[in-house]
mmCIF file of C-alpha atoms in Angstrom:
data_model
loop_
_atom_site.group_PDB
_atom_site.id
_atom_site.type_symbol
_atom_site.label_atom_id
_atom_site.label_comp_id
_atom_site.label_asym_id
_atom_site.label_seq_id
_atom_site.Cartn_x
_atom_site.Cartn_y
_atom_site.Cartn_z
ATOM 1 C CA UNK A 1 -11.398 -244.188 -63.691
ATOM 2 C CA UNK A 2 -11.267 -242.046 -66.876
ATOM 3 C CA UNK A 3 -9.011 -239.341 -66.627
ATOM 4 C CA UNK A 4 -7.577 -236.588 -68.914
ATOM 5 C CA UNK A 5 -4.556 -235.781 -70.773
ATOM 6 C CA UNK A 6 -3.014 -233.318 -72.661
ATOM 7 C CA UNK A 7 -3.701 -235.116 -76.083
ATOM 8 C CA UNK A 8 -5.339 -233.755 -78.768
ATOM 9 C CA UNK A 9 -8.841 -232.448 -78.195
ATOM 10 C CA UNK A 10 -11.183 -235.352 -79.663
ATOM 11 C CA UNK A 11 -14.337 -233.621 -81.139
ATOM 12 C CA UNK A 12 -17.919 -235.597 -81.109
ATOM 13 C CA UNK A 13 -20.214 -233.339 -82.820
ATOM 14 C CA UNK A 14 -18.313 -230.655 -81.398
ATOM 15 C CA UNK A 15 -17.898 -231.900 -77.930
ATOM 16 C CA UNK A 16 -14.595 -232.866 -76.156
ATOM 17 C CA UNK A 17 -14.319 -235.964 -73.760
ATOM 18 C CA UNK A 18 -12.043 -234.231 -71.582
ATOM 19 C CA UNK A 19 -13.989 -231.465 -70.796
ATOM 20 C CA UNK A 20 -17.034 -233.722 -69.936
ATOM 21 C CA UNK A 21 -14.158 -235.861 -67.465
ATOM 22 C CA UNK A 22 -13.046 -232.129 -66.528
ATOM 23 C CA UNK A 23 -16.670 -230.909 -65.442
ATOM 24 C CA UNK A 24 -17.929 -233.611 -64.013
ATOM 25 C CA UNK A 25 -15.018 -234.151 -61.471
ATOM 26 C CA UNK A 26 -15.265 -230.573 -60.474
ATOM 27 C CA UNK A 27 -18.820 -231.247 -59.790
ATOM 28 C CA UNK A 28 -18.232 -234.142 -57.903
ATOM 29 C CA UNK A 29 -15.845 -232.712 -55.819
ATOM 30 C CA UNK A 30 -17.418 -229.378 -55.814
ATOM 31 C CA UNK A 31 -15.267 -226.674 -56.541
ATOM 32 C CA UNK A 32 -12.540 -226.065 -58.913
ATOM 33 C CA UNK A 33 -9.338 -226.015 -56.721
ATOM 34 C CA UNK A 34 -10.047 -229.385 -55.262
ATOM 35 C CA UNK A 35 -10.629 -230.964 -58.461
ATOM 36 C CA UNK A 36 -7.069 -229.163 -59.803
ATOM 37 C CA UNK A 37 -5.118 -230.932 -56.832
ATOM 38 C CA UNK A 38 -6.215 -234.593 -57.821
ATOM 39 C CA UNK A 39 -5.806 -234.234 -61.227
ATOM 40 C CA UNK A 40 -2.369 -232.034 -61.040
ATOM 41 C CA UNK A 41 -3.522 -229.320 -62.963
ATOM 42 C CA UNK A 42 -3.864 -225.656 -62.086
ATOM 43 C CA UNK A 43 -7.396 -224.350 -61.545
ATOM 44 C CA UNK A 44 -7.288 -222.168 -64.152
ATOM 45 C CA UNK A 45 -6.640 -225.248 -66.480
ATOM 46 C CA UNK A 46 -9.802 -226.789 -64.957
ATOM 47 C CA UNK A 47 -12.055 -223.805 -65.358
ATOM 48 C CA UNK A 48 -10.598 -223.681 -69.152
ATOM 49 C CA UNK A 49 -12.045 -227.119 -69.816
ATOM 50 C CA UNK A 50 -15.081 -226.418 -68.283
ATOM 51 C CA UNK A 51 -16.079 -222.869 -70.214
ATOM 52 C CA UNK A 52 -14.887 -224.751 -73.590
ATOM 53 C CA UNK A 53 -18.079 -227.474 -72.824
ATOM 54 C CA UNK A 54 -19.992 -224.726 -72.057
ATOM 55 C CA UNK A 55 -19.429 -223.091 -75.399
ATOM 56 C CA UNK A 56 -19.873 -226.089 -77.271
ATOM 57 C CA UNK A 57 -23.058 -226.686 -75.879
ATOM 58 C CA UNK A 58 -23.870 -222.893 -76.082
ATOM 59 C CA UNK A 59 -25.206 -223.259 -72.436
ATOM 60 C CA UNK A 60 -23.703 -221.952 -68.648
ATOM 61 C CA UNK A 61 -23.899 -225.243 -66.486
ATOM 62 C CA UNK A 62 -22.127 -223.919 -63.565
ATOM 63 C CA UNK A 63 -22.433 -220.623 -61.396
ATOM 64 C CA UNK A 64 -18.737 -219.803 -59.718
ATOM 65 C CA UNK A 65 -18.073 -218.998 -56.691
ATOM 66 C CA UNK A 66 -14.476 -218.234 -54.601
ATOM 67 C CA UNK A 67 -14.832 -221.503 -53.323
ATOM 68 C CA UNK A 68 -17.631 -223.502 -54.555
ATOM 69 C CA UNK A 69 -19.322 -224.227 -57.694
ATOM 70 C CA UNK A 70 -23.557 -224.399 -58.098
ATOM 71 C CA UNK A 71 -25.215 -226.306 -60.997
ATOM 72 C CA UNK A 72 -27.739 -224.023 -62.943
ATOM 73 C CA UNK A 73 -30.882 -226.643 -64.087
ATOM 74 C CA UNK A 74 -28.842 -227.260 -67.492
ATOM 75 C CA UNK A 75 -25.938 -227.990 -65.361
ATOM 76 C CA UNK A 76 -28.288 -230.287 -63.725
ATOM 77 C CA UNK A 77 -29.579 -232.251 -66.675
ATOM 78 C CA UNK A 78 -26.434 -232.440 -68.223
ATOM 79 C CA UNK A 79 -24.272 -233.991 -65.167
ATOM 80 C CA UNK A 80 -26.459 -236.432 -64.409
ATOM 81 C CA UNK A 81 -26.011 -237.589 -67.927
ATOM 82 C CA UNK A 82 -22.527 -237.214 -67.666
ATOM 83 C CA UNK A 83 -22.097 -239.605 -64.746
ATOM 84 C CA UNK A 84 -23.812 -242.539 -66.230
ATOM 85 C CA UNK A 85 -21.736 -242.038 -69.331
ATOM 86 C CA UNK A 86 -18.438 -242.288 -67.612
ATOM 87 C CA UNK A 87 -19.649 -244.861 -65.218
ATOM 88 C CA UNK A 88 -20.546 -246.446 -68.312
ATOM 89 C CA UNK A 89 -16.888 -246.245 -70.051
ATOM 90 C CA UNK A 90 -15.016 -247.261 -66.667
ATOM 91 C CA UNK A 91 -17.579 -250.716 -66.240
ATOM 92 C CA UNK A 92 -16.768 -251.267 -69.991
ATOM 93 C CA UNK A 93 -12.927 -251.309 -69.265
ATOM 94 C CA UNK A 94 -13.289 -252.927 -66.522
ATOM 95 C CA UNK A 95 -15.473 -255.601 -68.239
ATOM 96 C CA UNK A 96 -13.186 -255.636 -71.593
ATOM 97 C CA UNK A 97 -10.272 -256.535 -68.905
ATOM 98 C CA UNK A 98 -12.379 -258.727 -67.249
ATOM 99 C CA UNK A 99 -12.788 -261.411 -69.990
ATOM 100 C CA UNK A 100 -9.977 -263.334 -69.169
ATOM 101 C CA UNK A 101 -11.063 -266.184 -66.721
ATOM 102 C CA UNK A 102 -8.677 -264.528 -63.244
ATOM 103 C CA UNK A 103 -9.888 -261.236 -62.213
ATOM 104 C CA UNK A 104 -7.577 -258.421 -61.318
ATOM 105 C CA UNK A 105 -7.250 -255.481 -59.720
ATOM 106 C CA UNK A 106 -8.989 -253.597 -56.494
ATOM 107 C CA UNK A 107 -12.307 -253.882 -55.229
ATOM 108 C CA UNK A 108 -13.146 -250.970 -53.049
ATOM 109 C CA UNK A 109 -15.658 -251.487 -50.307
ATOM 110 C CA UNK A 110 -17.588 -249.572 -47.683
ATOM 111 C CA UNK A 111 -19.934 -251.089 -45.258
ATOM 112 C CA UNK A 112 -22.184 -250.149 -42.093
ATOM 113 C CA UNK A 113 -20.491 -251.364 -38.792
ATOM 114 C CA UNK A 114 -22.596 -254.711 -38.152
ATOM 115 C CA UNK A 115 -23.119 -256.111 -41.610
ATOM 116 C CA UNK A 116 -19.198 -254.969 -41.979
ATOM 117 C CA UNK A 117 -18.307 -257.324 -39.024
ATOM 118 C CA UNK A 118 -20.639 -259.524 -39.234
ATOM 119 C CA UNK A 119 -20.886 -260.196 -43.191
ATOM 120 C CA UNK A 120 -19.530 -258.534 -45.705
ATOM 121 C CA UNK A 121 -15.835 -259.083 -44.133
ATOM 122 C CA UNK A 122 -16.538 -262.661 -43.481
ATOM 123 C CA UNK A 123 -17.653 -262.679 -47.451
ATOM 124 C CA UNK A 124 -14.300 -260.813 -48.485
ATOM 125 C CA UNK A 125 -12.828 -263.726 -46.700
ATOM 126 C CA UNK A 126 -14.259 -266.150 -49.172
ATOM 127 C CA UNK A 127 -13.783 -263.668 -52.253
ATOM 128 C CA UNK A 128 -10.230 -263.207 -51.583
ATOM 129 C CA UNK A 129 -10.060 -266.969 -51.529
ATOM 130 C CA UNK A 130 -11.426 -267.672 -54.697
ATOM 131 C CA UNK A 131 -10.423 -264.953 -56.428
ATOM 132 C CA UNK A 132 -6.474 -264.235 -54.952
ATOM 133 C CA UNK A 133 -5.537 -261.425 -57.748
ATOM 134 C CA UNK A 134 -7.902 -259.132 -56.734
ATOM 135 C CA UNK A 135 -6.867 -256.865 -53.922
ATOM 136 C CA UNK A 136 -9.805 -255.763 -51.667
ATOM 137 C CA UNK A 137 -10.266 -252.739 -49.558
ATOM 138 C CA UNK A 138 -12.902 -252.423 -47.039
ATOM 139 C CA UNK A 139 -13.756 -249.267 -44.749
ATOM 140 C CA UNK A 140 -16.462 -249.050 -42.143
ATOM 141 C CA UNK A 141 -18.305 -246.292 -41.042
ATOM 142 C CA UNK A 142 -21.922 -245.412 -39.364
ATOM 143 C CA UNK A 143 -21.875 -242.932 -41.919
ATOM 144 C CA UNK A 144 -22.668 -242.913 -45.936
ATOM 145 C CA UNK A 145 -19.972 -242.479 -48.392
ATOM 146 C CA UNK A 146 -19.734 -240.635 -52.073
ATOM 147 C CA UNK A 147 -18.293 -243.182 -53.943
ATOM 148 C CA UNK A 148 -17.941 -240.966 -56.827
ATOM 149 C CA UNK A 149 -15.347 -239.179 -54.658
ATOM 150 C CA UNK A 150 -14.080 -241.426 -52.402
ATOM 151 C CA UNK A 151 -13.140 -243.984 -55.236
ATOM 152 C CA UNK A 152 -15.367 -246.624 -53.459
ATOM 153 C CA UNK A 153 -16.588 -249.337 -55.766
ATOM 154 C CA UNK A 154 -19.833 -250.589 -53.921
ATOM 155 C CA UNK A 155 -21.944 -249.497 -50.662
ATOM 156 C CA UNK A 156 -23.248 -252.321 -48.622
ATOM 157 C CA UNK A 157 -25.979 -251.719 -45.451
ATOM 158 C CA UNK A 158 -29.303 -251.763 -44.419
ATOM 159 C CA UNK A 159 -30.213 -248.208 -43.789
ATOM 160 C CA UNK A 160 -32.167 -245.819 -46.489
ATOM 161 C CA UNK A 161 -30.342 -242.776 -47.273
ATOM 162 C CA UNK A 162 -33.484 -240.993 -48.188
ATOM 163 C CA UNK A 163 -32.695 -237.722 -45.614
ATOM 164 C CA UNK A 164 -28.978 -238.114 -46.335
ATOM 165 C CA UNK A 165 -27.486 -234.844 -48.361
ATOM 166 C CA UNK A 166 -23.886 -236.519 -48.470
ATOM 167 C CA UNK A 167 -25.493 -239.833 -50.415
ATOM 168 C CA UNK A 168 -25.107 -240.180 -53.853
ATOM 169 C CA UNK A 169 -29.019 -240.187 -55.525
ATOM 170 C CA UNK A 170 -27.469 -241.084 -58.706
ATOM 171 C CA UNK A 171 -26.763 -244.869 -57.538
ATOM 172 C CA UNK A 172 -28.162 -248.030 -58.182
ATOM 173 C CA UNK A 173 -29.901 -249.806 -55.391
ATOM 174 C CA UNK A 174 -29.595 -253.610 -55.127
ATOM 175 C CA UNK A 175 -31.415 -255.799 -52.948
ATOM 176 C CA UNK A 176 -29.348 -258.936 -51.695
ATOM 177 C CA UNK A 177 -31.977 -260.564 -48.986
ATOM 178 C CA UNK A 178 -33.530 -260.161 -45.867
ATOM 179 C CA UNK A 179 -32.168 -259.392 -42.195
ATOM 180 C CA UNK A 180 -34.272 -261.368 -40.382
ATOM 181 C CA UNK A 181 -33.811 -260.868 -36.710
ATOM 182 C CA UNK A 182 -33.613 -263.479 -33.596
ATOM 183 C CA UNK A 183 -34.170 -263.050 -29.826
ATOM 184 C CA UNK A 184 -31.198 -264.743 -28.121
ATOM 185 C CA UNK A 185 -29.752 -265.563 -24.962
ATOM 186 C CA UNK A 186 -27.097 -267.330 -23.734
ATOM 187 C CA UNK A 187 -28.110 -271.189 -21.798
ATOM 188 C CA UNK A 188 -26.295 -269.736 -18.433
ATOM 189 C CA UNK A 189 -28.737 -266.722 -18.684
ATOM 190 C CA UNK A 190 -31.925 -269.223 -17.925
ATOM 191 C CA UNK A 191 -29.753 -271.187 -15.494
ATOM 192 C CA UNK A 192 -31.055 -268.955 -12.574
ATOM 193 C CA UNK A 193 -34.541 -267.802 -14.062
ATOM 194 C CA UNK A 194 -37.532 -269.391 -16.023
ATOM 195 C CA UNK A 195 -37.336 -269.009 -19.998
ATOM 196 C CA UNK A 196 -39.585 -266.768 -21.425
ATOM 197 C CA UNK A 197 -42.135 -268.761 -22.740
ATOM 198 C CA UNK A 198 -44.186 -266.078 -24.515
ATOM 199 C CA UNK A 199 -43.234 -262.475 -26.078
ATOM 200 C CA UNK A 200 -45.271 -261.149 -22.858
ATOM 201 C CA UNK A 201 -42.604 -262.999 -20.820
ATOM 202 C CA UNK A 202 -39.449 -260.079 -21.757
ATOM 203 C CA UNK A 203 -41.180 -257.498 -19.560
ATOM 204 C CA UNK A 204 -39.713 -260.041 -16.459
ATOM 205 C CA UNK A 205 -36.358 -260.163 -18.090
ATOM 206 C CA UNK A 206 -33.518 -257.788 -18.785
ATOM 207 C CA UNK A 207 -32.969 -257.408 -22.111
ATOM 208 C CA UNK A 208 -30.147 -256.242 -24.040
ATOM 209 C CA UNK A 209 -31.114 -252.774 -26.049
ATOM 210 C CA UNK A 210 -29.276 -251.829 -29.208
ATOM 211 C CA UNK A 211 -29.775 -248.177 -29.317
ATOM 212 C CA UNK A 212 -29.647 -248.161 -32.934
ATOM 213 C CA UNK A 213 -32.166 -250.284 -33.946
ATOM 214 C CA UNK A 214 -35.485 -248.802 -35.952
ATOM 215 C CA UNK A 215 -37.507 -247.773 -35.239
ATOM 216 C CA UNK A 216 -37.771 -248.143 -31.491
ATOM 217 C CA UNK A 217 -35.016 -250.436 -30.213
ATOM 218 C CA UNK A 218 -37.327 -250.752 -26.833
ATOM 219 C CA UNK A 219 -40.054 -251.936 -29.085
ATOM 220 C CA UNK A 220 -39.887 -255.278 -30.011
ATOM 221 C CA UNK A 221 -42.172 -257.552 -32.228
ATOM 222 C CA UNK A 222 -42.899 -261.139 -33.230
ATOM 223 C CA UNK A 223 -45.636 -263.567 -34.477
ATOM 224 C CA UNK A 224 -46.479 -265.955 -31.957
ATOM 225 C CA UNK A 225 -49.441 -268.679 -32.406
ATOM 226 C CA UNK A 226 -50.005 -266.768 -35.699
ATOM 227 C CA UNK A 227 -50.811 -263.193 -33.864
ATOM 228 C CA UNK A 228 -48.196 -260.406 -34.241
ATOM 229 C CA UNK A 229 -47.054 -258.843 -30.520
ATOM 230 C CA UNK A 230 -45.186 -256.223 -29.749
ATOM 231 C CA UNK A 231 -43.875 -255.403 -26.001
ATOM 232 C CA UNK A 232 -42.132 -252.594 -24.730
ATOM 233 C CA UNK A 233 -38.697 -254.148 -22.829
ATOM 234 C CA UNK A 234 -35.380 -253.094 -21.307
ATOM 235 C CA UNK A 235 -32.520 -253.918 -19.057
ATOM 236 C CA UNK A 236 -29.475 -252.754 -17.294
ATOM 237 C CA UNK A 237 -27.091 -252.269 -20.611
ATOM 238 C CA UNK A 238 -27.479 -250.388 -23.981
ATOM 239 C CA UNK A 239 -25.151 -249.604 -26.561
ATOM 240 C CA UNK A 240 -24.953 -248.312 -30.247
ATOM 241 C CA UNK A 241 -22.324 -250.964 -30.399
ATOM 242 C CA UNK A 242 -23.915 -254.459 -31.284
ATOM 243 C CA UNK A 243 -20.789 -256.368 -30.789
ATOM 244 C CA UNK A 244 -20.693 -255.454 -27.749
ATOM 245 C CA UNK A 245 -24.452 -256.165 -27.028
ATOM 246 C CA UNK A 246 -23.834 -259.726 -28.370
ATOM 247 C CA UNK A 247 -20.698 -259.802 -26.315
ATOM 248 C CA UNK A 248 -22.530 -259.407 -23.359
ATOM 249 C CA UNK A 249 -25.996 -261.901 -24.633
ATOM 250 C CA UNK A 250 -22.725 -264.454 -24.713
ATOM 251 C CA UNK A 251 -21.522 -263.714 -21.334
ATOM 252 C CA UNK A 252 -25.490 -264.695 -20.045
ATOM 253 C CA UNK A 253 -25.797 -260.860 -18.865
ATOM 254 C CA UNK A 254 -29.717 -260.792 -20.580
ATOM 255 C CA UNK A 255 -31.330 -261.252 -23.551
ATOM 256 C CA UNK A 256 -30.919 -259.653 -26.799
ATOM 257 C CA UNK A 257 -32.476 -258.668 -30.202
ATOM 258 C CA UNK A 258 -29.981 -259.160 -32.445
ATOM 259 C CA UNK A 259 -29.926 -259.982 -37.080
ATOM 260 C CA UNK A 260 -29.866 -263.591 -37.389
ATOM 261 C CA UNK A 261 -26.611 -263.236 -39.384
ATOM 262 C CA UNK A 262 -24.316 -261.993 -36.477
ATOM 263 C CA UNK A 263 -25.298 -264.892 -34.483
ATOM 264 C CA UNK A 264 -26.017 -267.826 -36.835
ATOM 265 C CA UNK A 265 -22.910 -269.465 -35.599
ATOM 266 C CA UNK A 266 -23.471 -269.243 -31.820
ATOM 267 C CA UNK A 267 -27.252 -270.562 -32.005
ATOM 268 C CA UNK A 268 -25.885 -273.733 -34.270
ATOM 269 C CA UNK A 269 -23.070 -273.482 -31.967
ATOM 270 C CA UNK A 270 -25.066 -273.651 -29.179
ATOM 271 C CA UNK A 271 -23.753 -271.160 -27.165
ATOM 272 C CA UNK A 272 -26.827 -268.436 -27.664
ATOM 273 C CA UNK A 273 -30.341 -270.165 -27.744
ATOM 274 C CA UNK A 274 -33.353 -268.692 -30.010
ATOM 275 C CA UNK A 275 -36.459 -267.857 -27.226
ATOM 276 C CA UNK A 276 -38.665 -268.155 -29.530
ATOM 277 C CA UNK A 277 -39.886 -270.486 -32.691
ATOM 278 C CA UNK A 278 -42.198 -267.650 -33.728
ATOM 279 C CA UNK A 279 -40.712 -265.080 -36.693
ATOM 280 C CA UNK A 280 -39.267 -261.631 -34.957
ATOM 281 C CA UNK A 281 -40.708 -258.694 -36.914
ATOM 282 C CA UNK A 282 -38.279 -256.534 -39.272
ATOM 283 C CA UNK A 283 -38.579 -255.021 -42.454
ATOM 284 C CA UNK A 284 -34.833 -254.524 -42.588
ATOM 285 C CA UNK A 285 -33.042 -255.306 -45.981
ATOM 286 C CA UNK A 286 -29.486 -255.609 -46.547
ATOM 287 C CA UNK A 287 -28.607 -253.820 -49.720
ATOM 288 C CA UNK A 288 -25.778 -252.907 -52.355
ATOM 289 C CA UNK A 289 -25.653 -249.315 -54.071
ATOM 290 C CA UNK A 290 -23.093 -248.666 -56.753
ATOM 291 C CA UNK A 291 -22.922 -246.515 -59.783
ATOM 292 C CA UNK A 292 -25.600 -246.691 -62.154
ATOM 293 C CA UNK A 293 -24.460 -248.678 -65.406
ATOM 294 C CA UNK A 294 -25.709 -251.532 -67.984
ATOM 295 C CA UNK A 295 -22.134 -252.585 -67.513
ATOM 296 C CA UNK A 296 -21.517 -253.320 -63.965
ATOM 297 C CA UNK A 297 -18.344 -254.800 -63.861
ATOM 298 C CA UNK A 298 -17.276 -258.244 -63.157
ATOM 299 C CA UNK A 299 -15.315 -258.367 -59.894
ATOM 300 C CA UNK A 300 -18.448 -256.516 -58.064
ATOM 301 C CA UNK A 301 -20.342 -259.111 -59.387
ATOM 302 C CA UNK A 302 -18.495 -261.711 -58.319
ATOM 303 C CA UNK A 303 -18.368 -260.356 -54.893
ATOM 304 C CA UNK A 304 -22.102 -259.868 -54.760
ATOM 305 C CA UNK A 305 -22.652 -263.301 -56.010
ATOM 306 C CA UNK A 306 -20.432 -264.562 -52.922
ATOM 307 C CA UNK A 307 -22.279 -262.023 -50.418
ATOM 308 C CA UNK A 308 -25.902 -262.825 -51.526
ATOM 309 C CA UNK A 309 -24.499 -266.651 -50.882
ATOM 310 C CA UNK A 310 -23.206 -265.961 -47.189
ATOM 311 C CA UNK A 311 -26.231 -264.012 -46.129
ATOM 312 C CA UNK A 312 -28.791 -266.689 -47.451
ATOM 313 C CA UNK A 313 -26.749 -269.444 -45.863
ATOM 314 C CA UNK A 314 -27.251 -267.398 -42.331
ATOM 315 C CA UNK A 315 -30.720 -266.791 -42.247
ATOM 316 C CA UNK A 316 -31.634 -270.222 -44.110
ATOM 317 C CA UNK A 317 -34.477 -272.171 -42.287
ATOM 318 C CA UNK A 318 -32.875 -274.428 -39.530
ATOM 319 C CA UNK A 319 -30.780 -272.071 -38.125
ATOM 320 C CA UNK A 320 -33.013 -270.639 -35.623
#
């Protein structure tokens, strides 16, 4: 991450890198006094830096408050700019480091709770395997992350973060491959019951509901003799938690709707059959978001390379 010193000021046409580093951190991390504690520096030091830009640019970006700080539209323009600029400058360090053939360092990653479990932690797995200089950090949360201020290097989930204040709209959104989802049940489930034959056939059944599935998790869909269906089911247990809904589709409790990628291994295992032959409905994407650069640097690609790899090797055709 760039950061500032106390060396000479280093004028381009008049402008001083620090101060850019200066104001945008205090942006990002949204008032003054924050900002001062994670670089060391006073906030009166950080405020300095910041009315220097604005004099060199003969414009007032910010609007102070006690304990916040509130872009005016220049303030706006000019952050944004800002942002991809040092993105830019970290991803070419990064890269320039990066050209010998073992990568180094620390990959930061964050991850929604089922593609955490089920994927991206199984792909660290592999990464840290092939690539055993690179330390990797993974956190796991229902909830987004700023990775400008949380120092995380890449986002991976499935959810849009449209309505979500706390995301960061200045990343870059990847698309690594479909979710494709399955409707599974363990072989002692349809020991004591006829298998549903037809997508009809779940009203008769208890089924497994994962409460946070969109955008009805009672609703379920699928294409059956070329016709799309959708039937309204449920059953004795729900949960946010799909662990613990596949937990109990393996202990034969009912049948579930679960992403073909958390339970690839038990259908080729055998231990959770696939109803149906027909494709379940879902629009759902897994995706990567990550700062917006032309230089995005080489350990994140090399993890994304290994992730896309994992997730197209679960939902390849066969494994249903």
């Amino acid at each position: 991450m760039v950061k500032t010193s106390d060396m000479p000021r280093s004028s381009f046409d008049g402008l001083d890198l620090n101060d850019i580093v200066i104001f945008t951190r205090v942006v990002q991390h949204g008032s003054f006094t924050t900002a001062a504690k994670i670089f060391g520096k006073s906030p009166s030091y950080m405020s300095k830096h910041v009315s220097q830009l604005e004099e060199a640019l003969k414009l007032t970006l910010l609007n102070r408050s006690t304990h916040a700080v509130f872009l005016t539209d220049a303030g706006s323009v000019f952050f944004d700019h800002c942002t991809r600029i040092l993105a830019e400058i970290d991803a070419a360090k990064a890269d320039a480091s990066g050209l010998s053939s073992e990568l180094i360092g620390t990959l930061r990653v964050h991850s929604t709770p089922g593609v955490g479990q089920a994927l991206v932690a199984p792909a660290i797995v592999d990464f840290n395997a092939r690539y055993p200089s690179i330390k990797v950090e993974l956190t796991v949360s229902a909830y987004s992350v700023n990775l400008m201020e949380r120092g995380v290097d890449v986002v991976i989930g499935s959810r849009d973060f449209d309505d979500d204040e706390s995301f960061h709209t200045g990343l870059f959104e990847r698309k690594l491959g479909p979710a494709p989802y399955v409707i599974c049940a363990a072989p002692s489930y349809f020991a004591e019951r006829p298998r549903a034959m037809r997508p009809v056939d779940l009203r008769e059944h208890n089924c497994l509901i994962h409460t946070t599935q969109k955008p009805d998790p009672r609703i379920w869909s699928a294409r059956f003799d070329n016709e799309e269906i959708t039937v309204q089911v449920d059953g004795t247990f729900h949960s946010n938690f799909e662990s613990a809904i596949l937990l109990a589709a393996l202990q034969g409790a009912g049948i579930a709707r679960l992403p073909l990628y958390s339970v690839v291994e038990e259908i080729r295992a055998g231990r959770l059959l696939s109803v149906f032959d027909g494709e379940i409905v879902s629009h759902r994407v897994i995706k990567a978001f990550y700062p917006r650069s032309r230089f995005v640097p080489k350990k994140l690609r090399a993890f994304l390379a290994i992730l896309e790899a994992r997730l197209k090797d679960a939902i390849r055709p066969g494994t249903e």
